PDB file of C-alpha atoms in Angstrom:
ATOM      1  CA  GLN A 243      -7.946 -24.243  -0.986  1.00 82.00           C
ATOM      2  CA  VAL A 244      -5.520 -22.049   0.745  1.00 89.00           C
ATOM      3  CA  GLN A 245      -7.114 -18.170   0.241  1.00 94.00           C
ATOM      4  CA  LEU A 246      -3.544 -15.876   1.366  1.00 96.00           C
ATOM      5  CA  VAL A 247      -4.379 -12.176   1.509  1.00 95.00           C
ATOM      6  CA  GLU A 248      -1.690 -10.552   1.523  1.00 95.00           C
ATOM      7  CA  SER A 249      -0.305  -6.368   3.350  1.00 95.00           C
ATOM      8  CA  GLY A 250       2.229  -4.135   4.606  1.00 97.00           C
ATOM      9  CA  GLY A 251       2.986  -3.564   1.141  1.00 95.00           C
ATOM     10  CA  GLY A 252       3.638   0.463   0.179  1.00 97.00           C
ATOM     11  CA  LEU A 253       6.503   3.556  -0.509  1.00 98.00           C
ATOM     12  CA  VAL A 254      10.093   3.395   1.413  1.00 98.00           C
ATOM     13  CA  GLN A 255      13.324   5.491   0.453  1.00 98.00           C
ATOM     14  CA  ALA A 256      16.215   3.363  -0.402  1.00 98.00           C
ATOM     15  CA  GLY A 257      17.397   1.674   2.506  1.00 98.00           C
ATOM     16  CA  GLY A 258      14.571   0.954   4.814  1.00 98.00           C
ATOM     17  CA  SER A 259      12.557  -1.225   5.231  1.00 98.00           C
ATOM     18  CA  LEU A 260       9.030  -2.921   5.222  1.00 98.00           C
ATOM     19  CA  ARG A 261       7.250  -6.379   6.209  1.00 98.00           C
ATOM     20  CA  LEU A 262       5.139  -7.615   4.338  1.00 98.00           C
ATOM     21  CA  SER A 263       2.658 -10.351   5.809  1.00 98.00           C
ATOM     22  CA  CYS A 264       0.547 -13.727   3.991  1.00 97.00           C
ATOM     23  CA  ALA A 265      -2.497 -14.538   6.129  1.00 96.00           C
ATOM     24  CA  ALA A 266      -3.658 -18.009   5.181  1.00 95.00           C
ATOM     25  CA  SER A 267      -7.364 -20.154   5.726  1.00 90.00           C
ATOM     26  CA  GLY A 268      -7.994 -23.657   4.501  1.00 85.00           C
ATOM     27  CA  ARG A 269      -3.893 -24.296   5.130  1.00 75.00           C
ATOM     28  CA  THR A 270      -4.347 -28.642   6.057  1.00 75.00           C
ATOM     29  CA  PHE A 271      -0.686 -30.159   6.042  1.00 71.00           C
ATOM     30  CA  ALA A 272      -0.487 -30.334   2.290  1.00 77.00           C
ATOM     31  CA  SER A 273       0.397 -27.291   2.381  1.00 86.00           C
ATOM     32  CA  ASP A 274       3.488 -27.075   4.289  1.00 93.00           C
ATOM     33  CA  ALA A 275       5.627 -24.331   1.937  1.00 96.00           C
ATOM     34  CA  MET A 276       4.683 -20.466   1.804  1.00 96.00           C
ATOM     35  CA  GLY A 277       7.244 -18.895  -0.461  1.00 97.00           C
ATOM     36  CA  TRP A 278       7.320 -15.139  -1.716  1.00 98.00           C
ATOM     37  CA  PHE A 279       7.642 -14.465  -4.731  1.00 98.00           C
ATOM     38  CA  ARG A 280       7.962 -10.943  -6.773  1.00 98.00           C
ATOM     39  CA  GLN A 281       6.953  -9.156 -10.500  1.00 98.00           C
ATOM     40  CA  PRO A 282       8.923  -6.217 -11.363  1.00 97.00           C
ATOM     41  CA  PRO A 283       7.418  -3.954 -14.086  1.00 96.00           C
ATOM     42  CA  GLY A 284       8.295  -5.303 -16.836  1.00 97.00           C
ATOM     43  CA  LYS A 285       9.889  -8.523 -15.460  1.00 97.00           C
ATOM     44  CA  GLU A 286       8.569 -12.210 -15.122  1.00 98.00           C
ATOM     45  CA  ARG A 287       7.841 -13.620 -11.299  1.00 98.00           C
ATOM     46  CA  GLU A 288      10.704 -14.961  -9.347  1.00 98.00           C
ATOM     47  CA  PHE A 289      11.452 -16.009  -6.415  1.00 98.00           C
ATOM     48  CA  VAL A 290      12.240 -14.692  -2.951  1.00 98.00           C
ATOM     49  CA  ALA A 291      12.678 -16.680  -0.384  1.00 98.00           C
ATOM     50  CA  GLY A 292       9.459 -19.063   1.265  1.00 98.00           C
ATOM     51  CA  ILE A 293       9.471 -20.969   4.563  1.00 97.00           C
ATOM     52  CA  THR A 294       8.071 -24.449   5.276  1.00 96.00           C
ATOM     53  CA  TRP A 295       5.278 -24.012   8.573  1.00 94.00           C
ATOM     54  CA  SER A 296       6.028 -27.458  10.139  1.00 93.00           C
ATOM     55  CA  VAL A 297       9.597 -27.076  10.552  1.00 94.00           C
ATOM     56  CA  GLY A 298      10.859 -23.257   9.951  1.00 95.00           C
ATOM     57  CA  ASN A 299      13.305 -24.458   7.275  1.00 97.00           C
ATOM     58  CA  THR A 300      13.891 -21.235   4.986  1.00 98.00           C
ATOM     59  CA  LEU A 301      15.549 -20.988   1.315  1.00 98.00           C
ATOM     60  CA  TYR A 302      16.293 -17.419   0.097  1.00 98.00           C
ATOM     61  CA  ALA A 303      17.521 -15.806  -3.107  1.00 98.00           C
ATOM     62  CA  ASP A 304      20.046 -15.313  -3.554  1.00 98.00           C
ATOM     63  CA  SER A 305      19.713 -11.443  -4.059  1.00 97.00           C
ATOM     64  CA  VAL A 306      18.263 -11.125  -1.426  1.00 98.00           C
ATOM     65  CA  LYS A 307      19.551 -13.205   1.003  1.00 98.00           C
ATOM     66  CA  GLY A 308      21.224 -11.234   4.076  1.00 97.00           C
ATOM     67  CA  ARG A 309      18.519  -8.209   3.969  1.00 98.00           C
ATOM     68  CA  PHE A 310      15.151 -10.962   4.124  1.00 98.00           C
ATOM     69  CA  THR A 311      14.029 -12.599   6.904  1.00 98.00           C
ATOM     70  CA  VAL A 312      10.933 -15.313   6.347  1.00 98.00           C
ATOM     71  CA  SER A 313       9.392 -16.647   9.149  1.00 98.00           C
ATOM     72  CA  ARG A 314       6.176 -17.622  10.222  1.00 96.00           C
ATOM     73  CA  ASP A 315       3.297 -17.152  13.297  1.00 95.00           C
ATOM     74  CA  LYS A 316       1.763 -21.179  13.374  1.00 92.00           C
ATOM     75  CA  ALA A 317      -0.767 -20.198  16.154  1.00 93.00           C
ATOM     76  CA  LYS A 318      -1.453 -16.800  13.870  1.00 94.00           C
ATOM     77  CA  ASN A 319      -1.408 -18.784  10.082  1.00 94.00           C
ATOM     78  CA  THR A 320       0.613 -15.932   8.831  1.00 96.00           C
ATOM     79  CA  ALA A 321       4.497 -15.907   7.436  1.00 97.00           C
ATOM     80  CA  TYR A 322       6.061 -12.611   7.531  1.00 98.00           C
ATOM     81  CA  VAL A 323       9.227 -11.408   4.955  1.00 98.00           C
ATOM     82  CA  GLN A 324      10.604  -8.653   7.086  1.00 98.00           C
ATOM     83  CA  MET A 325      12.518  -6.765   4.653  1.00 98.00           C
ATOM     84  CA  ASN A 326      16.271  -4.256   5.325  1.00 98.00           C
ATOM     85  CA  SER A 327      18.648  -2.407   3.720  1.00 98.00           C
ATOM     86  CA  LEU A 328      15.655  -2.657   0.112  1.00 98.00           C
ATOM     87  CA  LYS A 329      16.335  -0.981  -3.306  1.00 98.00           C
ATOM     88  CA  PRO A 330      15.649   0.579  -5.996  1.00 97.00           C
ATOM     89  CA  GLU A 331      15.230  -2.792  -7.166  1.00 97.00           C
ATOM     90  CA  ASP A 332      13.883  -4.555  -4.729  1.00 98.00           C
ATOM     91  CA  THR A 333      10.328  -2.535  -6.571  1.00 98.00           C
ATOM     92  CA  ALA A 334       7.797  -5.709  -7.548  1.00 98.00           C
ATOM     93  CA  VAL A 335       4.469  -7.089  -6.587  1.00 98.00           C
ATOM     94  CA  TYR A 336       5.328  -9.398  -4.196  1.00 98.00           C
ATOM     95  CA  TYR A 337       2.408 -12.267  -3.233  1.00 98.00           C
ATOM     96  CA  CYS A 338       2.829 -15.231  -1.469  1.00 97.00           C
ATOM     97  CA  ALA A 339       1.707 -18.931  -2.163  1.00 97.00           C
ATOM     98  CA  ALA A 340       1.307 -21.790  -0.176  1.00 96.00           C
ATOM     99  CA  GLY A 341       2.482 -24.840  -1.763  1.00 95.00           C
ATOM    100  CA  ALA A 342       3.026 -28.849  -1.199  1.00 94.00           C
ATOM    101  CA  VAL A 343       6.857 -27.893  -1.186  1.00 95.00           C
ATOM    102  CA  LEU A 344       9.699 -25.743  -0.383  1.00 97.00           C
ATOM    103  CA  THR A 345      11.315 -24.754  -3.683  1.00 98.00           C
ATOM    104  CA  THR A 346      11.626 -21.854  -6.031  1.00 98.00           C
ATOM    105  CA  VAL A 347      10.101 -23.641  -8.833  1.00 97.00           C
ATOM    106  CA  GLN A 348       6.246 -21.169  -8.944  1.00 97.00           C
ATOM    107  CA  ARG A 349       4.505 -24.586 -10.230  1.00 96.00           C
ATOM    108  CA  TYR A 350       4.746 -25.715  -7.402  1.00 96.00           C
ATOM    109  CA  TYR A 351       2.886 -24.123  -4.919  1.00 96.00           C
ATOM    110  CA  ASN A 352      -1.288 -23.454  -6.033  1.00 93.00           C
ATOM    111  CA  SER A 353      -2.646 -21.111  -4.089  1.00 95.00           C
ATOM    112  CA  TRP A 354      -1.939 -17.155  -4.273  1.00 97.00           C
ATOM    113  CA  GLY A 355      -2.276 -14.281  -3.010  1.00 96.00           C
ATOM    114  CA  GLN A 356      -3.982 -10.997  -4.833  1.00 96.00           C
ATOM    115  CA  GLY A 357       0.114  -9.505  -4.609  1.00 97.00           C
ATOM    116  CA  THR A 358       1.083  -5.782  -2.527  1.00 97.00           C
ATOM    117  CA  GLN A 359       2.625  -3.356  -4.276  1.00 98.00           C
ATOM    118  CA  VAL A 360       6.335  -2.608  -2.495  1.00 98.00           C
ATOM    119  CA  THR A 361       7.849   0.287  -3.914  1.00 98.00           C
ATOM    120  CA  VAL A 362      11.421   1.912  -3.127  1.00 98.00           C
ATOM    121  CA  SER A 363      12.340   5.079  -3.966  1.00 97.00           C
ATOM    122  CA  SER A 364      15.762   6.072  -4.496  1.00 94.00           C
TER     123      SER A 364
END
C-alpha cells in the first residue's frame, strides 16, 4: 500500500498562489498515477488534476486548466500541484491519491492522503 502525505495548504487571497506537495512511500510500478482531488465545503469530492510517474502524462479538470500545473519529482517520490490565480471557489480540502492508471474516476485510486485545507479569501 502506498502511503501519501500532503503538505502546503493554507490561507491565500484571491489571485494568489499555493503549491501543494504529496510525498509518496511504498510506491510500486503498479501505482503509476498520482491524482489530485478536492472536496469543497458541502460538496462532493471532485477530480482536479493528475500525472503519471513514468512519462509525466497529465490530466486536468476544465475548472483548473491554465491555472494549475501538476508535476512530479521521481527522485524524491513527490508530486506537486502549483495553483495560481486562485479563486474563492477553489476553497476545499485537497487530497492526493495513487492509482494504477490516470483517470478522473475516484474509485480507481486505492491510496489516499489525509488531505490539506486550502482557503481562498475574496
